[in-house]
mmCIF file of C-alpha atoms and ligand atoms in Angstrom:
data_model
loop_
_atom_site.group_PDB
_atom_site.id
_atom_site.type_symbol
_atom_site.label_atom_id
_atom_site.label_comp_id
_atom_site.label_asym_id
_atom_site.label_seq_id
_atom_site.Cartn_x
_atom_site.Cartn_y
_atom_site.Cartn_z
ATOM 1 C CA MET A 1 73.949 -2.609 108.290
ATOM 2 C CA SER A 2 75.793 -0.515 105.648
ATOM 3 C CA MET A 3 73.763 2.177 103.923
ATOM 4 C CA ILE A 4 76.499 2.793 101.354
ATOM 5 C CA LEU A 5 77.983 0.199 99.000
ATOM 6 C CA THR A 6 81.319 0.969 97.335
ATOM 7 C CA ARG A 7 82.623 -0.579 94.121
ATOM 8 C CA LEU A 8 85.823 -0.102 92.027
ATOM 9 C CA HIS A 9 86.084 -1.403 88.463
ATOM 10 C CA ASP A 10 88.353 -0.174 85.630
ATOM 11 C CA ASP A 11 89.457 2.981 87.506
ATOM 12 C CA ILE A 12 85.765 3.885 88.069
ATOM 13 C CA GLY A 13 84.533 4.040 91.644
ATOM 14 C CA THR A 14 80.835 3.670 92.429
ATOM 15 C CA ILE A 15 79.090 4.835 95.600
ATOM 16 C CA ILE A 16 75.618 3.289 95.932
ATOM 17 C CA MET A 17 73.072 4.749 98.361
ATOM 18 C CA ASP A 18 71.344 1.623 99.629
ATOM 19 C CA ASN A 19 68.773 2.470 102.297
ATOM 20 C CA PRO A 20 65.457 2.150 100.392
ATOM 21 C CA GLU A 21 63.438 1.774 103.590
ATOM 22 C CA ARG A 22 64.297 5.377 104.457
ATOM 23 C CA ARG A 23 64.308 6.503 100.798
ATOM 24 C CA ASN A 24 68.069 7.087 101.093
ATOM 25 C CA ALA A 25 67.471 9.959 103.532
ATOM 26 C CA LEU A 26 70.865 11.558 104.163
ATOM 27 C CA SER A 27 71.207 10.689 107.852
ATOM 28 C CA SER A 28 74.495 11.421 109.607
ATOM 29 C CA LYS A 29 75.249 7.672 109.486
ATOM 30 C CA MET A 30 74.713 7.489 105.704
ATOM 31 C CA VAL A 31 76.745 10.667 105.196
ATOM 32 C CA ASP A 32 79.607 9.333 107.356
ATOM 33 C CA GLU A 33 79.681 6.178 105.241
ATOM 34 C CA MET A 34 79.590 8.254 102.032
ATOM 35 C CA LEU A 35 82.485 10.426 103.244
ATOM 36 C CA HIS A 36 84.481 7.277 104.064
ATOM 37 C CA ALA A 37 83.732 5.794 100.620
ATOM 38 C CA LEU A 38 84.854 9.032 98.932
ATOM 39 C CA GLU A 39 88.121 8.998 100.911
ATOM 40 C CA VAL A 40 88.862 5.343 100.115
ATOM 41 C CA LEU A 41 88.196 5.837 96.385
ATOM 42 C CA GLU A 42 90.210 9.102 96.244
ATOM 43 C CA LYS A 43 93.189 7.381 97.908
ATOM 44 C CA GLY A 44 92.875 4.304 95.679
ATOM 45 C CA LYS A 45 93.033 3.763 91.905
ATOM 46 C CA ALA A 46 89.737 5.479 91.036
ATOM 47 C CA ARG A 47 89.936 8.167 88.336
ATOM 48 C CA VAL A 48 86.167 8.912 88.309
ATOM 49 C CA ILE A 49 83.354 8.360 90.843
ATOM 50 C CA VAL A 50 79.700 7.582 90.117
ATOM 51 C CA ILE A 51 77.137 8.256 92.865
ATOM 52 C CA ARG A 52 73.835 6.392 92.421
ATOM 53 C CA ALA A 53 70.992 4.717 94.236
ATOM 54 C CA HIS A 54 70.192 1.019 94.057
ATOM 55 C CA ALA A 55 68.905 -0.060 90.623
ATOM 56 C CA GLY A 56 65.263 0.792 89.965
ATOM 57 C CA ALA A 57 65.043 3.286 92.827
ATOM 58 C CA LYS A 58 61.818 5.339 92.906
ATOM 59 C CA VAL A 59 63.657 7.840 95.117
ATOM 60 C CA TRP A 60 67.347 8.678 94.495
ATOM 61 C CA SER A 61 67.423 10.372 97.906
ATOM 62 C CA ALA A 62 64.809 12.003 100.123
ATOM 63 C CA GLY A 63 67.303 14.619 101.292
ATOM 64 C CA HIS A 64 68.306 15.593 104.819
ATOM 65 C CA ASP A 65 67.010 13.183 107.450
ATOM 66 C CA VAL A 66 64.181 15.297 108.883
ATOM 67 C CA ASN A 67 64.508 13.475 112.205
ATOM 68 C CA GLU A 68 67.988 14.973 112.487
ATOM 69 C CA LEU A 69 66.990 18.567 111.761
ATOM 70 C CA PRO A 70 67.798 20.505 114.932
ATOM 71 C CA ILE A 71 65.019 22.011 117.046
ATOM 72 C CA ALA A 72 64.025 25.646 116.489
ATOM 73 C CA GLY A 73 66.704 28.123 117.463
ATOM 74 C CA ARG A 74 69.613 26.249 115.904
ATOM 75 C CA ASP A 75 70.875 26.558 112.351
ATOM 76 C CA PRO A 76 69.440 23.561 110.437
ATOM 77 C CA LEU A 77 72.190 23.626 107.812
ATOM 78 C CA ALA A 78 75.231 24.833 109.723
ATOM 79 C CA TYR A 79 78.735 24.546 108.322
ATOM 80 C CA SER A 80 79.346 21.356 110.332
ATOM 81 C CA ASP A 81 76.013 19.706 109.409
ATOM 82 C CA PRO A 82 76.725 16.227 107.945
ATOM 83 C CA LEU A 83 74.841 17.022 104.696
ATOM 84 C CA VAL A 84 76.709 20.343 104.236
ATOM 85 C CA THR A 85 79.988 18.537 104.950
ATOM 86 C CA VAL A 86 79.473 15.921 102.241
ATOM 87 C CA LEU A 87 78.483 18.608 99.704
ATOM 88 C CA ARG A 88 81.824 20.351 100.304
ATOM 89 C CA SER A 89 83.701 17.033 100.055
ATOM 90 C CA ILE A 90 82.191 16.196 96.666
ATOM 91 C CA GLN A 91 82.764 19.715 95.337
ATOM 92 C CA ALA A 92 86.373 19.649 96.577
ATOM 93 C CA SER A 93 87.097 16.075 95.465
ATOM 94 C CA PRO A 94 90.039 15.915 93.036
ATOM 95 C CA LEU A 95 88.065 13.291 91.074
ATOM 96 C CA PRO A 96 85.222 14.057 88.674
ATOM 97 C CA VAL A 97 81.956 12.848 90.257
ATOM 98 C CA ILE A 98 78.976 11.771 88.139
ATOM 99 C CA ALA A 99 75.465 11.642 89.649
ATOM 100 C CA MET A 100 73.494 8.818 88.023
ATOM 101 C CA ILE A 101 69.899 9.640 88.935
ATOM 102 C CA GLU A 102 66.813 7.446 88.842
ATOM 103 C CA GLY A 103 63.741 8.603 90.754
ATOM 104 C CA GLY A 104 63.038 11.630 92.917
ATOM 105 C CA VAL A 105 65.710 13.913 94.346
ATOM 106 C CA TRP A 106 64.432 15.875 97.362
ATOM 107 C CA GLY A 107 65.655 18.844 99.348
ATOM 108 C CA GLY A 108 69.283 18.719 100.324
ATOM 109 C CA ALA A 109 69.757 15.718 97.999
ATOM 110 C CA CYS A 110 69.291 18.206 95.132
ATOM 111 C CA ASP A 111 72.367 20.002 96.440
ATOM 112 C CA LEU A 112 74.135 16.636 96.677
ATOM 113 C CA ALA A 113 73.311 15.882 93.022
ATOM 114 C CA LEU A 114 74.236 19.418 91.931
ATOM 115 C CA SER A 115 77.524 19.157 93.840
ATOM 116 C CA CYS A 116 78.451 16.395 91.415
ATOM 117 C CA ASP A 117 80.206 17.482 88.233
ATOM 118 C CA ILE A 118 77.977 15.732 85.698
ATOM 119 C CA LEU A 119 74.337 14.721 86.186
ATOM 120 C CA ILE A 120 72.775 11.898 84.169
ATOM 121 C CA GLY A 121 69.081 11.199 84.751
ATOM 122 C CA SER A 122 66.551 8.627 83.654
ATOM 123 C CA PRO A 123 63.119 9.888 82.541
ATOM 124 C CA THR A 124 61.877 9.118 86.100
ATOM 125 C CA ALA A 125 64.387 11.552 87.611
ATOM 126 C CA SER A 126 62.820 14.634 89.231
ATOM 127 C CA ILE A 127 64.222 17.466 91.334
ATOM 128 C CA THR A 128 62.249 19.016 94.199
ATOM 129 C CA MET A 129 63.525 21.761 96.493
ATOM 130 C CA THR A 130 61.610 21.546 99.769
ATOM 131 C CA PRO A 131 62.857 24.172 102.286
ATOM 132 C CA ALA A 132 59.718 26.314 101.976
ATOM 133 C CA LYS A 133 57.588 23.186 102.376
ATOM 134 C CA ILE A 134 59.157 22.445 105.771
ATOM 135 C CA GLY A 135 59.867 26.016 106.863
ATOM 136 C CA VAL A 136 63.663 25.827 106.463
ATOM 137 C CA PRO A 137 65.649 28.945 105.392
ATOM 138 C CA TYR A 138 68.206 26.920 103.429
ATOM 139 C CA ASN A 139 71.744 28.349 103.521
ATOM 140 C CA ALA A 140 73.790 30.916 101.614
ATOM 141 C CA SER A 141 76.235 28.475 99.996
ATOM 142 C CA GLY A 142 73.365 26.261 98.835
ATOM 143 C CA ILE A 143 71.318 29.150 97.433
ATOM 144 C CA LEU A 144 74.371 30.579 95.645
ATOM 145 C CA HIS A 145 75.044 27.076 94.288
ATOM 146 C CA PHE A 146 71.536 26.834 92.829
ATOM 147 C CA MET A 147 71.651 30.385 91.424
ATOM 148 C CA GLY A 148 74.949 29.614 89.699
ATOM 149 C CA ILE A 149 73.713 26.390 88.116
ATOM 150 C CA MET A 150 70.122 27.201 87.129
ATOM 151 C CA GLY A 151 69.896 30.991 87.218
ATOM 152 C CA VAL A 152 67.965 33.216 89.619
ATOM 153 C CA ASN A 153 64.459 32.817 88.158
ATOM 154 C CA ILE A 154 64.465 29.027 88.074
ATOM 155 C CA ALA A 155 66.049 28.890 91.533
ATOM 156 C CA LYS A 156 63.282 31.176 92.859
ATOM 157 C CA GLU A 157 60.568 29.046 91.226
ATOM 158 C CA MET A 158 62.043 25.844 92.687
ATOM 159 C CA PHE A 159 62.520 27.283 96.191
ATOM 160 C CA PHE A 160 59.189 29.157 96.351
ATOM 161 C CA SER A 161 56.925 26.491 94.798
ATOM 162 C CA ALA A 162 58.619 23.286 96.104
ATOM 163 C CA GLN A 163 57.223 21.764 92.904
ATOM 164 C CA SER A 164 59.096 18.945 91.149
ATOM 165 C CA LEU A 165 61.162 19.667 88.062
ATOM 166 C CA THR A 166 60.824 16.843 85.526
ATOM 167 C CA ALA A 167 63.882 15.224 83.963
ATOM 168 C CA GLU A 168 62.894 16.665 80.600
ATOM 169 C CA ARG A 169 62.691 20.258 81.914
ATOM 170 C CA ALA A 170 65.859 19.800 84.009
ATOM 171 C CA GLU A 171 67.746 18.738 80.890
ATOM 172 C CA LYS A 172 66.364 21.713 78.914
ATOM 173 C CA LEU A 173 67.577 23.999 81.718
ATOM 174 C CA GLY A 174 71.047 22.465 81.661
ATOM 175 C CA ILE A 175 70.683 21.038 85.182
ATOM 176 C CA LEU A 176 70.880 17.464 83.881
ATOM 177 C CA ASN A 177 73.674 16.900 81.352
ATOM 178 C CA HIS A 178 71.778 13.997 79.806
ATOM 179 C CA VAL A 179 68.436 12.208 80.147
ATOM 180 C CA VAL A 180 68.838 8.564 79.099
ATOM 181 C CA PRO A 181 66.280 5.699 79.070
ATOM 182 C CA ALA A 182 66.600 3.759 82.346
ATOM 183 C CA ASP A 183 67.706 0.573 80.546
ATOM 184 C CA ASP A 184 70.559 2.443 78.829
ATOM 185 C CA MET A 185 71.616 4.648 81.743
ATOM 186 C CA GLU A 186 74.175 2.309 83.300
ATOM 187 C CA LYS A 187 75.950 1.662 79.960
ATOM 188 C CA PHE A 188 75.831 5.361 79.026
ATOM 189 C CA THR A 189 77.135 6.514 82.426
ATOM 190 C CA TYR A 190 80.015 4.048 82.629
ATOM 191 C CA GLU A 191 81.059 4.663 79.013
ATOM 192 C CA LEU A 192 81.257 8.384 79.785
ATOM 193 C CA ALA A 193 83.135 7.635 83.012
ATOM 194 C CA GLY A 194 85.506 5.366 81.099
ATOM 195 C CA ASN A 195 86.244 8.091 78.566
ATOM 196 C CA ILE A 196 86.980 10.551 81.379
ATOM 197 C CA ALA A 197 89.213 7.989 83.140
ATOM 198 C CA LYS A 198 91.435 7.842 80.032
ATOM 199 C CA ASN A 199 92.216 11.568 80.230
ATOM 200 C CA SER A 200 94.841 13.293 82.369
ATOM 201 C CA PRO A 201 93.755 13.068 86.018
ATOM 202 C CA LEU A 202 96.024 16.004 86.931
ATOM 203 C CA SER A 203 94.557 18.204 84.203
ATOM 204 C CA ILE A 204 91.008 17.262 85.216
ATOM 205 C CA LYS A 205 91.766 17.851 88.919
ATOM 206 C CA VAL A 206 93.214 21.317 88.200
ATOM 207 C CA ILE A 207 90.409 22.310 85.823
ATOM 208 C CA LYS A 208 87.748 21.138 88.328
ATOM 209 C CA GLU A 209 89.365 23.180 91.127
ATOM 210 C CA GLN A 210 89.690 26.277 88.899
ATOM 211 C CA ILE A 211 85.992 26.060 87.961
ATOM 212 C CA ARG A 212 85.032 25.702 91.642
ATOM 213 C CA LEU A 213 87.171 28.656 92.751
ATOM 214 C CA LEU A 214 85.971 30.906 89.916
ATOM 215 C CA ALA A 215 82.316 29.917 90.382
ATOM 216 C CA ASN A 216 82.585 30.659 94.117
ATOM 217 C CA ALA A 217 84.384 33.979 93.699
ATOM 218 C CA HIS A 218 81.667 36.104 95.321
ATOM 219 C CA PRO A 219 83.108 38.780 97.631
ATOM 220 C CA LEU A 220 80.752 39.149 100.584
ATOM 221 C CA SER A 221 81.045 42.158 102.904
ATOM 222 C CA PRO A 222 80.778 41.430 106.642
ATOM 223 C CA HIS A 223 77.570 43.500 106.609
ATOM 224 C CA THR A 224 76.053 41.325 103.865
ATOM 225 C CA PHE A 225 77.165 38.136 105.620
ATOM 226 C CA GLU A 226 75.638 39.264 108.910
ATOM 227 C CA ARG A 227 72.409 40.344 107.182
ATOM 228 C CA VAL A 228 72.140 36.880 105.534
ATOM 229 C CA GLN A 229 72.723 35.167 108.871
ATOM 230 C CA GLY A 230 70.143 37.389 110.569
ATOM 231 C CA LEU A 231 67.559 36.603 107.869
ATOM 232 C CA ARG A 232 68.174 32.875 108.270
ATOM 233 C CA ARG A 233 67.879 33.107 112.059
ATOM 234 C CA LEU A 234 64.456 34.756 111.630
ATOM 235 C CA VAL A 235 63.312 31.504 110.007
ATOM 236 C CA TYR A 236 64.939 28.882 112.167
ATOM 237 C CA ASP A 237 63.835 30.740 115.306
ATOM 238 C CA SER A 238 60.249 30.807 113.986
ATOM 239 C CA ASN A 239 57.203 28.741 114.903
ATOM 240 C CA ASP A 240 56.839 27.905 111.199
ATOM 241 C CA TYR A 241 60.182 26.059 111.279
ATOM 242 C CA ALA A 242 59.023 23.854 114.167
ATOM 243 C CA GLU A 243 55.587 23.450 112.505
ATOM 244 C CA GLY A 244 57.192 22.310 109.215
ATOM 245 C CA ILE A 245 59.227 19.588 110.891
ATOM 246 C CA ASN A 246 56.441 18.462 113.219
ATOM 247 C CA ALA A 247 53.991 18.310 110.291
ATOM 248 C CA PHE A 248 56.368 16.064 108.333
ATOM 249 C CA LEU A 249 56.988 13.784 111.284
ATOM 250 C CA GLY A 250 53.254 13.741 112.065
ATOM 251 C CA LYS A 251 52.477 12.921 108.395
ATOM 252 C CA ARG A 252 50.095 15.906 108.088
ATOM 253 C CA PRO A 253 50.145 19.069 105.922
ATOM 254 C CA ALA A 254 51.937 21.965 107.579
ATOM 255 C CA VAL A 255 49.895 25.062 108.504
ATOM 256 C CA PHE A 256 52.252 28.033 108.292
ATOM 257 C CA GLN A 257 51.440 31.360 110.052
ATOM 258 C CA GLY A 258 54.358 33.310 108.579
ATOM 259 C CA GLU A 259 55.980 33.811 111.984
HETATM 260 O O1 YZS B 1 56.971 6.137 108.184
HETATM 261 P P1 YZS B 1 58.274 5.352 108.101
HETATM 262 O O2 YZS B 1 58.928 5.144 109.423
HETATM 263 O O3 YZS B 1 58.176 4.113 107.248
HETATM 264 O O4 YZS B 1 59.325 6.309 107.315
HETATM 265 C C1 YZS B 1 58.978 6.789 106.026
HETATM 266 C C2 YZS B 1 59.419 8.245 105.957
HETATM 267 O O5 YZS B 1 59.198 8.975 107.150
HETATM 268 C C3 YZS B 1 60.912 8.078 105.741
HETATM 269 N N1 YZS B 1 61.479 9.270 105.103
HETATM 270 C C4 YZS B 1 62.289 10.135 105.725
HETATM 271 N N2 YZS B 1 62.769 10.150 106.986
HETATM 272 C C5 YZS B 1 63.583 11.198 107.305
HETATM 273 N N3 YZS B 1 63.911 12.190 106.460
HETATM 274 C C6 YZS B 1 63.455 12.201 105.191
HETATM 275 N N4 YZS B 1 63.821 13.171 104.363
HETATM 276 C C7 YZS B 1 62.597 11.141 104.783
HETATM 277 N N5 YZS B 1 61.928 10.828 103.636
HETATM 278 C C8 YZS B 1 61.269 9.689 103.851
HETATM 279 O O6 YZS B 1 61.044 6.958 104.869
HETATM 280 C C9 YZS B 1 59.904 6.091 105.035
HETATM 281 C C10 YZS B 1 59.241 5.889 103.698
HETATM 282 O O7 YZS B 1 58.753 7.161 103.320
HETATM 283 P P2 YZS B 1 57.347 7.307 102.544
HETATM 284 O O8 YZS B 1 57.005 8.746 102.594
HETATM 285 O O9 YZS B 1 56.382 6.319 103.076
HETATM 286 O O10 YZS B 1 57.775 6.890 101.054
HETATM 287 P P3 YZS B 1 57.050 7.281 99.694
HETATM 288 O O11 YZS B 1 55.569 7.261 99.890
HETATM 289 O O12 YZS B 1 57.680 6.423 98.669
HETATM 290 O O13 YZS B 1 57.453 8.799 99.438
HETATM 291 C C11 YZS B 1 58.796 9.096 99.134
HETATM 292 C C12 YZS B 1 58.994 10.628 99.346
HETATM 293 C C13 YZS B 1 60.483 10.959 99.170
HETATM 294 C C14 YZS B 1 58.140 11.392 98.318
HETATM 295 C C15 YZS B 1 58.515 10.977 100.776
HETATM 296 O O14 YZS B 1 59.157 10.102 101.699
HETATM 297 C C16 YZS B 1 58.866 12.390 101.136
HETATM 298 O O15 YZS B 1 58.218 13.345 100.707
HETATM 299 N N6 YZS B 1 59.971 12.511 101.955
HETATM 300 C C17 YZS B 1 60.407 13.847 102.411
HETATM 301 C C18 YZS B 1 61.149 14.564 101.284
HETATM 302 C C19 YZS B 1 61.628 15.912 101.803
HETATM 303 O O16 YZS B 1 60.823 16.802 102.062
HETATM 304 N N7 YZS B 1 62.949 16.030 101.946
HETATM 305 C C20 YZS B 1 63.581 17.320 102.341
HETATM 306 C C21 YZS B 1 64.261 17.181 103.699
HETATM 307 N N8 YZS B 1 64.864 18.478 103.989
HETATM 308 C C22 YZS B 1 66.058 18.836 103.451
HETATM 309 O O17 YZS B 1 66.702 18.075 102.760
HETATM 310 C C23 YZS B 1 66.586 20.197 103.746
HETATM 311 C C24 YZS B 1 66.712 20.487 105.226
HETATM 312 S S1 YZS B 1 65.589 21.435 102.997
HETATM 313 O O18 YZS B 1 64.246 21.130 103.426
HETATM 314 O O19 YZS B 1 66.083 22.722 103.442
HETATM 315 O O20 YZS B 1 65.758 21.236 101.580
#
């Protein structure tokens, strides 16, 4: 059964996450289907892509499929992880990608939404960063991505507290481009997409790539890189990492010991 539906209408491609039973958790199967949908739309007539959940979703996406998080001792968000792969594909897509968000965005799905170029939320949209809740160290590219978009203080608050950011606050912070009443969101999103589709695709592609390259221009010494990797290994080798995942799967609050 497909977890991703793909549409193309008036040069606008739509990728719909359609696995409500699992709250659109980004399993490797869903990510593979999303990557395929991106490729088909990029090779076809699409000039813009909208990524959304099914209409009326309470949860846009519950983030990384926790069942697929590796056991302790292995990097939970390695370069080749399906979630990390789709983030890179969206960021590197030559097409502008709009995230149309209804409902909660959790964990790695926040990075998915923020990897899109424009974020439009309904008042029910919320953003919750969960690594500290499950004992995950997150990864350098993701943390840098959050710092660049929301600034260090807000990124720290989101990562440390794992509290939800409301649509209203996310718009004030410039994380959401627009907050639009749910009934108007579809019309608003596709009108914006239509306006973008009328502009030069080559110019947009080149400007998007320039912004990505300039935003990612952070020289990292080998020492700094190795220090970051060592810090992350401290976490994913820890008992807390295993406890976080087991607590989620066991539907009980995690009890972290800090080791
Ligand atoms: O019990 P069943 O079998 O019906 O399955 C339940 C949930 O276990 C499942 N589900 C998930 N399965 C795998 N991975 C997930 N992320 C995930 N989320 C949900 O879907 C079925 C329905 O879930 P319920 O909890 O009953 O639904 P509901 O009461 O509506 O609550 C929805 C939320 C999204 C609030 C709830 O499911 C939830 O808190 N999910 C976990 C959100 C989360 O912590 N995601 C972060 C995953 N980690 C990452 O993305 C990164 C690794 S990190 O942590 O670093 O950011």
